[in-house]
CSV table of C-alpha atoms in Angstrom, one decimal:
chain,number,residue,atom,x,y,z
A,4,MET,CA,-1.9,5.6,-30.2
A,5,ALA,CA,2.1,5.8,-28.9
A,6,GLY,CA,2.6,5.8,-25.2
A,7,LYS,CA,5.1,5.6,-22.4
A,8,THR,CA,6.4,2.3,-21.2
A,9,ILE,CA,6.2,1.9,-17.2
A,10,THR,CA,9.3,0.6,-15.9
A,11,ARG,CA,10.7,-0.6,-12.5
A,12,ALA,CA,12.0,2.4,-11.9
A,13,ASP,CA,8.9,4.2,-12.6
A,14,LEU,CA,7.2,2.0,-10.1
A,15,THR,CA,9.6,2.5,-7.5
A,16,ASP,CA,10.0,6.1,-8.2
A,17,ALA,CA,5.9,6.4,-8.3
A,18,VAL,CA,5.9,4.9,-4.6
A,19,TYR,CA,9.0,7.0,-3.3
A,20,ARG,CA,6.7,9.8,-4.3
A,21,SER,CA,3.1,8.4,-2.8
A,22,LEU,CA,4.6,6.9,0.0
A,23,GLY,CA,7.3,9.2,1.2
A,24,ILE,CA,10.0,5.9,2.1
A,25,SER,CA,13.7,6.1,0.6
A,26,ARG,CA,14.1,4.9,-2.8
A,27,ASN,CA,15.9,1.7,-1.7
A,28,GLU,CA,12.8,1.0,0.5
A,29,SER,CA,10.8,1.7,-2.8
A,30,SER,CA,12.7,-0.2,-4.6
A,31,ALA,CA,13.0,-3.2,-2.8
A,32,PHE,CA,8.7,-2.6,-2.5
A,33,VAL,CA,8.6,-3.0,-6.0
A,34,GLU,CA,11.1,-6.0,-6.3
A,35,ARG,CA,8.8,-7.8,-3.4
A,36,ILE,CA,5.6,-7.8,-5.7
A,37,LEU,CA,7.1,-8.8,-8.4
A,38,ASP,CA,9.1,-11.1,-6.9
A,39,GLU,CA,5.7,-12.7,-5.2
A,40,VAL,CA,3.4,-12.3,-8.4
A,41,ALA,CA,6.6,-14.3,-10.6
A,42,GLN,CA,7.0,-17.1,-7.9
A,43,THR,CA,2.5,-17.3,-7.5
A,44,LEU,CA,2.8,-17.8,-11.2
A,45,GLU,CA,6.0,-20.4,-11.8
A,46,LYS,CA,3.8,-22.2,-9.1
A,47,GLY,CA,1.1,-22.7,-11.7
A,48,GLU,CA,-1.2,-20.3,-9.5
A,49,THR,CA,-3.7,-17.6,-10.4
A,50,VAL,CA,-2.9,-13.7,-9.5
A,51,LYS,CA,-5.9,-11.6,-9.2
A,52,ILE,CA,-5.7,-7.9,-7.9
A,53,SER,CA,-8.9,-6.7,-7.2
A,54,SER,CA,-9.8,-3.8,-9.6
A,55,PHE,CA,-6.9,-4.5,-12.3
A,56,GLY,CA,-6.8,-7.9,-13.9
A,57,THR,CA,-5.9,-11.6,-13.5
A,58,PHE,CA,-3.0,-13.4,-14.3
A,59,SER,CA,-2.9,-16.8,-15.3
A,60,VAL,CA,-1.2,-19.4,-16.4
A,61,ARG,CA,-2.2,-22.2,-19.3
A,62,ASP,CA,-0.7,-24.7,-20.3
A,63,LYS,CA,-0.6,-25.5,-24.2
A,64,LYS,CA,-0.5,-29.2,-25.6
A,65,LEU,CA,2.0,-30.2,-28.8
A,66,ARG,CA,0.7,-29.3,-31.8
A,67,MET,CA,1.8,-29.3,-35.4
A,68,GLY,CA,2.8,-25.6,-37.4
A,69,ARG,CA,3.8,-24.8,-40.4
A,70,ASN,CA,7.0,-23.3,-41.6
A,71,PRO,CA,5.3,-20.2,-43.8
A,72,LYS,CA,8.5,-20.2,-45.9
A,73,THR,CA,9.1,-24.0,-47.3
A,74,GLY,CA,5.0,-25.3,-45.8
A,75,GLU,CA,7.0,-27.9,-44.2
A,76,GLU,CA,4.8,-29.1,-41.0
A,77,VAL,CA,7.0,-28.5,-37.5
A,78,PRO,CA,5.9,-29.4,-34.5
A,79,ILE,CA,5.3,-26.8,-31.7
A,80,GLU,CA,6.3,-28.3,-28.4
A,81,PRO,CA,4.1,-27.8,-25.3
A,82,ARG,CA,4.5,-25.0,-23.1
A,83,ARG,CA,3.5,-22.3,-20.2
A,84,VAL,CA,2.3,-19.7,-21.5
A,85,ILE,CA,1.2,-16.7,-19.1
A,86,THR,CA,-2.6,-14.8,-19.4
A,87,PHE,CA,-4.0,-11.4,-18.3
A,88,ARG,CA,-7.6,-10.7,-17.9
A,89,ALA,CA,-8.5,-7.2,-17.7
A,90,SER,CA,-11.1,-6.5,-15.1
A,91,HIS,CA,-13.9,-4.8,-15.6
A,92,VAL,CA,-13.1,-1.9,-13.6
A,93,LEU,CA,-9.8,-1.5,-15.6
A,94,LYS,CA,-11.6,-1.6,-19.0
A,95,ASP,CA,-14.2,0.9,-17.8
A,96,GLN,CA,-11.6,2.6,-16.9
A,97,ILE,CA,-9.4,2.8,-19.9
A,98,ASN,CA,-12.8,3.2,-22.4
A,99,ASN,CA,-14.1,6.2,-20.1
A,100,THR,CA,-10.4,8.0,-20.1
A,101,HIS,CA,-10.2,7.2,-24.2
A,102,ARG,CA,-14.4,8.3,-24.9
A,103,GLN,CA,-13.6,11.4,-23.1
A,104,ALA,CA,-10.3,12.1,-24.9
A,105,LYS,CA,-12.0,12.1,-28.2
A,106,ALA,CA,-14.9,14.1,-27.0
A,107,ALA,CA,-12.0,16.5,-26.4
A,108,GLU,CA,-11.2,17.0,-29.7
């Protein structure tokens, strides 16, 4: 299931083609959106994009892990992780596309 990875440049190009604004303005537009999302997550707030999904930050506590090579117990430091939960609209869209591709085979 190899697919293309979408990059910032791809997003900028899509904005450029869709809105007809300059490439520099398109790039600034994409950067501003990504910066806003990142800054909101840094503050520990949730980012909800309708019909797409929700990004949130979870605080993980200190826990004990194990070195698989030696079996030695090692503390895993507390940290913050980003989670993404896809909306039902996005899930349905992905599943319908997958079903249609399977039916076409």
